[in-house]
Short mmCIF file of C-alpha atoms and ligand atoms in Angstrom, two decimals:
data_model
loop_
_atom_site.label_atom_id
_atom_site.label_comp_id
_atom_site.label_asym_id
_atom_site.label_seq_id
_atom_site.Cartn_x
_atom_site.Cartn_y
_atom_site.Cartn_z
CA UNK A 1 89.11 88.76 245.39
CA UNK A 2 90.58 91.96 245.91
CA UNK A 3 88.78 92.32 249.21
CA UNK A 4 90.20 95.62 249.53
CA UNK A 5 88.54 97.01 246.07
CA UNK A 6 86.60 100.28 247.01
CA UNK A 7 83.11 99.26 245.56
CA UNK A 8 81.39 101.83 243.54
CA UNK A 9 77.54 101.41 244.28
CA UNK A 10 76.37 103.34 241.09
CA UNK A 11 78.66 101.24 238.78
CA UNK A 12 76.81 98.28 240.50
CA UNK A 13 73.35 99.89 239.84
CA UNK A 14 74.10 100.43 236.49
CA UNK A 15 75.88 96.83 235.90
CA UNK A 16 74.25 94.38 233.17
CA UNK A 17 72.13 93.24 235.68
CA UNK A 18 69.48 95.30 237.50
CA UNK A 19 68.12 93.11 240.34
CA UNK A 20 65.18 95.59 240.92
CA UNK A 21 63.85 94.37 237.44
CA UNK A 22 64.96 90.87 237.88
CA UNK A 23 62.82 90.85 241.29
CA UNK A 24 59.72 91.67 239.71
CA UNK A 25 59.70 88.42 238.25
CA UNK A 26 60.20 86.75 241.64
CA UNK A 27 56.87 87.45 243.65
CA UNK A 28 58.15 85.67 246.79
CA UNK A 29 60.66 88.37 247.45
CA UNK A 30 58.20 90.92 247.95
CA UNK A 31 56.91 88.74 251.11
CA UNK A 32 56.83 90.17 254.70
CA UNK A 33 58.37 88.43 257.30
CA UNK A 34 58.25 89.56 260.89
CA UNK A 35 56.95 93.19 259.48
CA UNK A 36 59.95 93.41 257.37
CA UNK A 37 60.73 93.05 253.54
CA UNK A 38 62.28 89.55 253.18
CA UNK A 39 65.79 89.60 252.07
CA UNK A 40 66.54 85.88 250.76
CA UNK A 41 70.23 85.11 251.26
CA UNK A 42 69.86 81.33 251.18
CA UNK A 43 70.13 80.63 247.65
CA UNK A 44 72.80 78.00 248.13
CA UNK A 45 70.36 75.70 249.84
CA UNK A 46 67.74 76.81 247.24
CA UNK A 47 67.10 79.89 244.93
CA UNK A 48 63.42 81.14 244.65
CA UNK A 49 61.53 81.01 241.15
CA UNK A 50 60.58 83.22 238.60
CA UNK A 51 57.30 83.52 236.90
CA UNK A 52 58.77 82.19 233.64
CA UNK A 53 59.13 78.64 235.42
CA UNK A 54 56.12 78.43 237.65
CA UNK A 55 53.76 79.84 234.47
CA UNK A 56 55.63 76.72 232.43
CA UNK A 57 54.14 74.43 235.48
CA UNK A 58 50.90 75.73 235.12
CA UNK A 59 50.97 75.65 231.39
CA UNK A 60 52.06 72.08 231.54
CA UNK A 61 49.44 70.85 233.76
CA UNK A 62 46.58 72.75 232.23
CA UNK A 63 47.58 71.90 228.55
CA UNK A 64 49.96 69.19 228.23
CA UNK A 65 50.07 66.51 230.64
CA UNK A 66 49.66 62.58 230.64
CA UNK A 67 52.15 60.01 230.78
CA UNK A 68 55.28 59.76 228.37
CA UNK A 69 56.34 57.44 225.91
CA UNK A 70 53.46 55.48 226.08
CA UNK A 71 50.15 56.71 224.59
CA UNK A 72 48.94 56.63 221.27
CA UNK A 73 46.94 59.97 222.23
CA UNK A 74 47.35 63.54 221.45
CA UNK A 75 48.08 65.03 225.16
CA UNK A 76 50.75 61.82 225.44
CA UNK A 77 52.32 63.05 222.61
CA UNK A 78 52.36 66.84 223.99
CA UNK A 79 53.64 65.58 227.54
CA UNK A 80 56.45 63.07 225.50
CA UNK A 81 57.43 66.21 223.19
CA UNK A 82 57.77 68.66 226.54
CA UNK A 83 59.78 65.75 228.18
CA UNK A 84 62.24 65.21 225.66
CA UNK A 85 62.38 69.09 224.76
CA UNK A 86 63.36 69.77 228.31
CA UNK A 87 66.03 67.07 227.62
CA UNK A 88 67.48 68.93 224.58
CA UNK A 89 67.66 72.06 226.95
CA UNK A 90 69.54 70.38 229.67
CA UNK A 91 71.91 68.99 226.75
CA UNK A 92 72.58 72.59 225.79
CA UNK A 93 72.72 73.69 229.38
CA UNK A 94 75.75 71.33 230.14
CA UNK A 95 76.90 71.28 226.36
CA UNK A 96 77.17 67.82 226.27
CA UNK A 97 77.31 66.07 222.87
CA UNK A 98 74.34 63.75 222.68
CA UNK A 99 70.94 63.91 224.58
CA UNK A 100 71.41 60.28 225.46
CA UNK A 101 73.70 61.38 227.62
CA UNK A 102 71.52 63.38 229.75
CA UNK A 103 69.50 61.43 232.22
CA UNK A 104 66.84 63.10 234.28
CA UNK A 105 67.15 62.39 238.14
CA UNK A 106 65.72 63.96 241.74
CA UNK A 107 69.17 66.16 242.27
CA UNK A 108 72.29 66.22 242.76
CA UNK A 109 72.17 63.61 245.38
CA UNK A 110 70.07 61.17 243.39
CA UNK A 111 72.80 61.68 240.37
CA UNK A 112 75.63 61.14 242.70
CA UNK A 113 74.34 57.48 244.30
CA UNK A 114 73.33 56.69 240.80
CA UNK A 115 77.01 56.83 239.41
CA UNK A 116 78.23 55.32 242.71
CA UNK A 117 75.57 52.52 242.87
CA UNK A 118 75.57 51.66 238.88
CA UNK A 119 79.31 52.53 237.77
CA UNK A 120 80.66 51.88 241.08
CA UNK A 121 79.20 48.49 241.71
CA UNK A 122 79.96 47.35 238.00
CA UNK A 123 83.52 48.28 237.81
CA UNK A 124 85.03 48.94 241.63
CA UNK A 125 87.53 46.03 243.08
CA UNK A 126 88.43 45.19 246.05
CA UNK A 127 91.89 47.61 246.57
CA UNK A 128 90.73 50.36 243.89
CA UNK A 129 90.73 53.98 245.33
CA UNK A 130 87.64 56.77 245.24
CA UNK A 131 89.40 60.30 245.90
CA UNK A 132 86.88 62.88 247.61
CA UNK A 133 87.95 66.02 248.41
CA UNK A 134 87.80 67.26 251.82
CA UNK A 135 85.33 70.23 251.09
CA UNK A 136 82.71 68.03 249.94
CA UNK A 137 79.19 68.16 250.46
CA UNK A 138 77.94 64.81 252.19
CA UNK A 139 76.23 63.88 249.28
CA UNK A 140 79.37 63.40 247.68
CA UNK A 141 80.68 61.31 250.19
CA UNK A 142 78.46 58.96 251.71
CA UNK A 143 77.44 57.39 248.48
CA UNK A 144 80.93 56.58 247.95
CA UNK A 145 81.50 55.22 251.32
CA UNK A 146 78.47 53.07 251.21
CA UNK A 147 80.06 51.56 247.67
CA UNK A 148 83.23 51.05 249.21
CA UNK A 149 82.21 48.74 251.79
CA UNK A 150 80.14 46.65 249.30
CA UNK A 151 82.99 46.54 246.71
CA UNK A 152 86.14 46.38 249.16
CA UNK A 153 87.40 49.43 247.59
CA UNK A 154 88.24 52.60 249.95
CA UNK A 155 87.53 56.14 249.88
CA UNK A 156 90.57 58.66 250.45
CA UNK A 157 90.20 62.14 251.44
CA UNK A 158 92.31 64.90 249.35
CA UNK A 159 92.64 67.93 251.96
CA UNK A 160 92.54 71.17 251.86
CA UNK A 161 94.27 74.39 252.90
CA UNK A 162 92.97 77.21 255.41
CA UNK A 163 92.06 79.33 252.73
CA UNK A 164 89.62 76.54 251.27
CA UNK A 165 91.52 75.25 248.40
CA UNK A 166 92.30 71.75 247.20
CA UNK A 167 95.89 70.91 247.43
CA UNK A 168 97.16 70.10 244.47
CA UNK A 169 100.29 68.53 245.21
CA UNK A 170 98.64 66.16 247.74
CA UNK A 171 96.08 65.14 245.25
CA UNK A 172 98.83 64.49 242.52
CA UNK A 173 100.77 62.01 245.38
CA UNK A 174 97.19 60.50 245.83
CA UNK A 175 96.48 59.42 242.41
CA UNK A 176 98.01 56.31 241.24
CA UNK A 177 96.91 53.37 239.37
CA UNK A 178 94.56 52.12 241.82
CA UNK A 179 92.50 55.05 241.84
CA UNK A 180 89.14 54.06 240.05
CA UNK A 181 87.17 57.21 240.71
CA UNK A 182 87.88 61.11 241.53
CA UNK A 183 84.59 62.79 242.94
CA UNK A 184 84.69 66.67 243.31
CA UNK A 185 82.81 69.61 243.50
CA UNK A 186 82.80 72.44 241.17
CA UNK A 187 82.14 74.72 243.70
CA UNK A 188 82.07 74.05 247.60
CA UNK A 189 78.89 74.83 249.37
CA UNK A 190 80.34 76.10 252.36
CA UNK A 191 83.27 77.79 251.30
CA UNK A 192 82.07 78.89 247.56
CA UNK A 193 86.06 77.65 246.51
CA UNK A 194 85.77 77.14 242.93
CA UNK A 195 87.80 74.25 242.10
CA UNK A 196 90.38 73.61 238.91
CA UNK A 197 88.18 70.82 237.37
CA UNK A 198 89.62 70.61 234.28
CA UNK A 199 92.91 70.30 235.35
CA UNK A 200 92.13 67.85 237.89
CA UNK A 201 90.44 65.91 235.57
CA UNK A 202 93.25 65.81 233.09
CA UNK A 203 95.60 64.22 236.14
CA UNK A 204 92.93 61.90 237.29
CA UNK A 205 92.80 60.69 233.42
CA UNK A 206 96.55 60.01 233.18
CA UNK A 207 95.85 57.24 235.73
CA UNK A 208 92.83 56.07 234.08
CA UNK A 209 90.26 56.91 236.99
CA UNK A 210 87.20 58.28 235.73
CA UNK A 211 86.20 61.91 237.25
CA UNK A 212 82.60 62.60 238.85
CA UNK A 213 81.54 66.17 239.28
CA UNK A 214 79.08 67.72 241.60
CA UNK A 215 77.99 70.99 240.00
CA UNK A 216 75.00 71.69 242.27
CA UNK A 217 76.43 75.03 243.20
CA UNK A 218 78.14 75.50 239.85
CA UNK A 219 75.04 75.54 238.05
CA UNK A 220 73.56 78.88 239.46
CA UNK A 221 76.55 80.86 239.04
CA UNK A 222 79.00 79.53 236.30
CA UNK A 223 78.51 78.33 232.43
CA UNK A 224 78.90 74.46 232.27
CA UNK A 225 80.52 72.90 229.68
CA UNK A 226 81.24 69.03 230.04
CA UNK A 227 83.54 68.91 227.03
CA UNK A 228 85.63 71.95 228.28
CA UNK A 229 86.01 70.32 231.77
CA UNK A 230 86.49 67.06 230.02
CA UNK A 231 84.86 65.22 232.88
CA UNK A 232 83.01 61.71 232.58
CA UNK A 233 80.02 62.53 234.91
CA UNK A 234 78.45 65.47 236.29
CA UNK A 235 75.51 66.19 237.94
CA UNK A 236 73.22 69.26 239.23
CA UNK A 237 70.14 70.17 240.95
CA UNK A 238 67.09 71.95 239.18
CA UNK A 239 66.15 74.02 242.35
CA UNK A 240 69.45 75.93 243.19
CA UNK A 241 69.39 77.32 239.77
CA UNK A 242 65.67 78.73 239.55
CA UNK A 243 64.25 75.70 238.77
CA UNK A 244 61.82 73.15 240.22
CA UNK A 245 62.47 70.96 243.44
CA UNK A 246 62.67 67.01 242.53
CA UNK A 247 64.52 67.55 239.21
CA UNK A 248 68.02 67.59 238.13
CA UNK A 249 70.30 65.87 235.53
CA UNK A 250 73.22 63.42 235.47
CA UNK A 251 75.21 63.88 232.44
CA UNK A 252 77.60 60.82 231.59
CA UNK A 253 79.95 59.98 228.49
CA UNK A 254 77.88 57.56 226.29
CA UNK A 255 80.64 54.82 226.23
CA UNK A 256 80.37 54.73 230.18
CA UNK A 257 76.53 54.92 230.37
CA UNK A 258 75.99 52.32 227.65
CA UNK A 259 78.61 50.03 229.49
CA UNK A 260 76.68 50.45 232.99
CA UNK A 261 73.89 48.14 234.51
CA UNK A 262 70.36 49.73 235.37
CA UNK A 263 70.31 51.93 238.81
CA UNK A 264 66.48 50.81 239.28
CA UNK A 265 64.23 48.67 237.37
CA UNK A 266 60.85 49.03 236.29
CA UNK A 267 58.58 50.31 233.22
CA UNK A 268 60.14 52.64 231.13
CA UNK A 269 63.68 51.33 231.17
CA UNK A 270 63.31 48.11 229.52
CA UNK A 271 62.82 46.80 225.94
CA UNK A 272 61.50 43.18 226.86
CA UNK A 273 60.60 41.56 229.98
CA UNK A 274 60.51 37.63 230.49
CA UNK A 275 60.33 35.46 233.37
CA UNK A 276 64.12 34.40 232.18
CA UNK A 277 65.45 37.61 231.90
CA UNK A 278 64.61 41.31 230.71
CA UNK A 279 66.47 43.44 227.89
CA UNK A 280 66.91 47.09 228.72
CA UNK A 281 66.18 50.37 226.79
CA UNK A 282 68.64 52.23 225.20
CA UNK A 283 69.80 54.93 227.24
CA UNK A 284 69.08 57.65 228.58
CA UNK A 285 65.92 55.77 229.21
CA UNK A 286 67.77 52.86 230.78
CA UNK A 287 68.51 54.94 233.90
CA UNK A 288 64.68 56.22 234.28
CA UNK A 289 62.64 53.58 235.66
CA UNK A 290 59.10 54.40 236.08
CA UNK A 291 57.24 57.62 235.07
CA UNK A 292 59.39 60.43 235.46
CA UNK A 293 58.83 64.09 236.81
CA UNK A 294 57.43 65.13 233.54
CA UNK A 295 56.34 68.76 234.72
CA UNK A 296 59.70 69.48 236.84
CA UNK A 297 61.58 68.65 233.85
CA UNK A 298 59.88 70.84 231.57
CA UNK A 299 60.09 73.64 234.53
CA UNK A 300 63.96 73.01 234.37
CA UNK A 301 64.33 73.89 230.74
CA UNK A 302 62.55 77.16 231.33
CA UNK A 303 64.87 77.75 234.17
CA UNK A 304 67.85 77.31 231.78
CA UNK A 305 66.42 79.58 229.44
CA UNK A 306 65.75 82.37 232.33
CA UNK A 307 69.53 82.11 233.15
CA UNK A 308 70.51 82.26 229.52
CA UNK A 309 68.50 85.22 228.95
CA UNK A 310 70.34 86.93 231.65
CA UNK A 311 73.31 85.66 230.53
CA UNK A 312 76.56 83.76 232.38
CA UNK A 313 78.79 86.48 232.38
CA UNK A 314 76.36 89.22 233.52
CA UNK A 315 75.33 86.44 236.43
CA UNK A 316 79.06 86.17 237.49
CA UNK A 317 79.81 89.82 237.51
CA UNK A 318 77.14 90.64 239.20
CA UNK A 319 77.36 88.03 242.04
CA UNK A 320 81.35 89.01 242.17
CA UNK A 321 80.41 92.45 242.99
CA UNK A 322 78.09 91.00 245.82
CA UNK A 323 80.75 89.23 247.24
CA UNK A 324 83.31 91.95 247.38
CA UNK A 325 80.94 94.01 248.41
CA UNK A 326 80.43 91.51 251.75
CA UNK A 327 84.08 91.04 252.03
CA UNK A 328 84.51 94.55 252.00
CA UNK A 329 81.81 95.29 254.69
CA UNK A 330 83.08 92.63 256.76
CA UNK A 331 86.81 94.09 257.04
CA UNK A 332 84.84 96.82 258.94
CA UNK A 333 84.65 94.27 262.09
CA UNK A 334 87.62 92.68 263.88
CA UNK A 335 84.98 90.15 265.17
CA UNK A 336 84.15 88.44 261.97
CA UNK A 337 86.07 85.37 260.35
CA UNK A 338 85.32 84.33 257.30
CA UNK A 339 85.41 80.98 256.20
CA UNK A 340 86.65 80.44 252.36
CA UNK A 341 89.01 82.93 251.04
CA UNK A 342 90.13 81.23 247.44
CA UNK A 343 90.89 83.51 244.80
CA UNK A 344 88.65 81.65 242.73
CA UNK A 345 85.24 81.99 244.55
CA UNK A 346 81.35 81.94 243.78
CA UNK A 347 78.55 83.28 245.75
CA UNK A 348 78.80 82.00 249.45
CA UNK A 349 80.06 84.15 252.41
CA UNK A 350 80.26 82.23 255.02
CA UNK A 351 81.27 83.56 258.30
CA UNK A 352 81.20 83.19 262.26
CA UNK A 353 81.04 86.49 264.94
CA UNK A 354 83.09 86.21 268.19
CA UNK A 355 81.17 85.48 270.94
CA UNK A 356 77.65 84.63 269.03
CA UNK A 357 76.80 81.28 267.85
CA UNK A 358 75.78 80.64 264.71
CA UNK A 359 72.35 79.82 265.29
CA UNK A 360 71.75 82.47 267.35
CA UNK A 361 72.85 84.93 264.86
CA UNK A 362 70.64 83.08 262.18
CA UNK A 363 67.57 83.57 264.51
CA UNK A 364 68.43 87.26 265.23
CA UNK A 365 68.93 88.03 261.51
CA UNK A 366 65.52 86.28 260.64
CA UNK A 367 63.76 88.47 262.66
CA UNK A 368 65.25 91.37 260.91
CA UNK A 369 63.98 89.70 257.73
CA UNK A 370 67.13 88.42 256.55
CA UNK A 371 67.15 84.74 255.63
CA UNK A 372 70.56 82.96 255.81
CA UNK A 373 71.58 79.57 256.81
CA UNK A 374 73.48 78.44 259.66
CA UNK A 375 74.94 74.92 260.82
CA UNK A 376 77.04 72.29 259.21
CA UNK A 377 75.90 72.86 255.67
CA UNK A 378 76.12 69.07 255.24
CA UNK A 379 79.97 69.47 254.99
CA UNK A 380 81.21 67.92 258.52
CA UNK A 381 84.56 67.50 257.45
CA UNK A 382 84.91 70.98 256.45
CA UNK A 383 83.72 72.25 260.10
CA UNK A 384 86.32 70.01 261.57
CA UNK A 385 89.02 71.33 259.14
CA UNK A 386 88.09 75.19 260.54
CA UNK A 387 87.57 73.49 264.12
CA UNK A 388 83.69 74.99 264.54
CA UNK A 389 80.54 72.93 265.04
CA UNK A 390 78.69 75.68 262.52
CA UNK A 391 79.09 78.68 260.32
CA UNK A 392 76.61 81.37 259.23
CA UNK A 393 76.35 81.50 255.46
CA UNK A 394 74.63 84.41 253.04
CA UNK A 395 74.57 82.82 249.45
CA UNK A 396 73.53 84.97 246.81
CA UNK A 397 71.54 84.86 243.55
CA UNK A 398 71.01 87.26 240.49
CA UNK A 399 68.22 89.07 242.52
CA UNK A 400 70.26 89.90 245.18
CA UNK A 401 71.38 93.64 245.78
CA UNK A 402 74.20 95.82 247.45
CA UNK A 403 70.99 96.95 249.84
CA UNK A 404 70.33 93.42 250.72
CA UNK A 405 74.09 93.12 252.04
CA UNK A 406 73.65 96.22 254.07
CA UNK A 407 70.61 94.81 255.63
CA UNK A 408 72.47 91.72 256.52
CA UNK A 409 75.28 93.86 257.83
CA UNK A 410 72.37 96.20 260.04
CA UNK A 411 70.95 92.87 261.12
CA UNK A 412 74.62 91.62 262.36
CA UNK A 413 75.04 94.73 264.09
CA UNK A 414 71.84 94.07 265.99
CA UNK A 415 73.11 90.58 266.93
CA UNK A 416 75.95 92.42 268.04
CA UNK A 417 74.60 94.28 270.45
CA UNK A 418 72.32 92.16 271.94
CA UNK A 419 75.11 89.51 272.84
CA UNK A 420 78.13 91.14 273.20
CA UNK A 421 76.92 94.88 274.02
N1 7TS B 1 76.55 68.74 246.47
C1 7TS B 1 76.41 69.94 246.78
C2 7TS B 1 77.58 71.27 246.24
C3 7TS B 1 75.21 70.85 247.09
O1 7TS B 1 75.54 72.09 247.96
C4 7TS B 1 74.37 70.32 247.68
C5 7TS B 1 73.41 70.78 248.43
C6 7TS B 1 74.17 69.17 247.17
C7 7TS B 1 75.27 68.46 246.72
C8 7TS B 1 73.04 67.98 247.22
O2 7TS B 1 72.20 68.56 246.52
P1 7TS B 1 70.47 67.95 246.64
O3 7TS B 1 69.44 69.43 245.56
O4 7TS B 1 70.56 66.68 245.84
O5 7TS B 1 69.97 68.15 248.02
N2 7TS B 1 73.39 71.79 249.43
C9 7TS B 1 72.85 72.80 250.43
C10 7TS B 1 73.35 73.50 250.83
O6 7TS B 1 74.39 74.17 250.81
N3 7TS B 1 72.73 73.97 251.82
O7 7TS B 1 71.32 73.21 251.66
C11 7TS B 1 71.31 72.19 250.85
#
């Protein structure tokens, strides 16, 4: 990042993305809070939804809904087609080879728990090691700790440096024949660091480990290509990439998924049930017990189309300009400390201001109509690394503008005046 770069506002205004036109597709962004126009900068927690997504949900319930894969009737066929079509879109979204490698889950947390529970329980032996980086969200730490306890394996931490980058030499030192799983985030939610997944995957494969990628924060910003990354599993959440809550996907390499035991048992995931035992369905259905979240999978597919329509290059360059502008504005102040200064960074501006607690910053800017997140961001090890209890975090989406960032900095001025005179 060239934080010293002078930002040309006109160039941004005429860039590939026109946030004003995009905002028209997001009615919620016209909300007034505390008498002010809403500025929504909490996108890493959850993004807002375009009309294309909410209208697809309405349409599904108004004209397509029944249960899937069971009925002999027309509506059940429509629902099944809508659901399986969403799986095709999800497959394209991550560039998987086969739709059977795409499992619908509730979100990233469930995707990671599924891999830890099903693959982990099946494969981990006492003494095996699971590597996770210091910058992981708790969702990519705790499931591994649980399975490590159950299997006698152990979780080891790959450290990061003070710029918020994984220390690659330390990673290589930690990798050895006992490493069974490497679980890493593509983009860190508390810092914005984009990790070199392909390179790390290749090194993990050299020692025979499988790689699990947490793409929750990558999906809203980067084009994901599981074949290019060469990863074994990858999971993401719909609600962070303009889709509905309660839906996400897990990609897994076919031969790994085939060999794994089911995650949950119930309807939809079986071929035959007798009291002497049950035969399971083929993938992906083996991992989708019970009635799935049909409507939100349809919404997920629409969210993927929404992003394709804008284009990943346009998304990346717009958000990068916002981030650069944010860093440039921060340079005006000697009392701002930024967390996360990796050269490859996406969508996140995490900071603290001398003398003001992060929670106070959050509350004061909220009164100015600006929504940000404050706290540990479910990344307590990152807070420990920087020796802070909490940070404030602004995170960007395609509908954010330079004016939104100016509003944030105006609101921060108010906080300064109130606390530091
Ligand atoms: N992994 C990462 C990197 C995340 O950022 C999050 C959520 C998750 C996993 C969990 O995703 P979920 O959809 O299953 O909840 N991160 C955040 C955040 O940064 N603020 O709120 C939630």
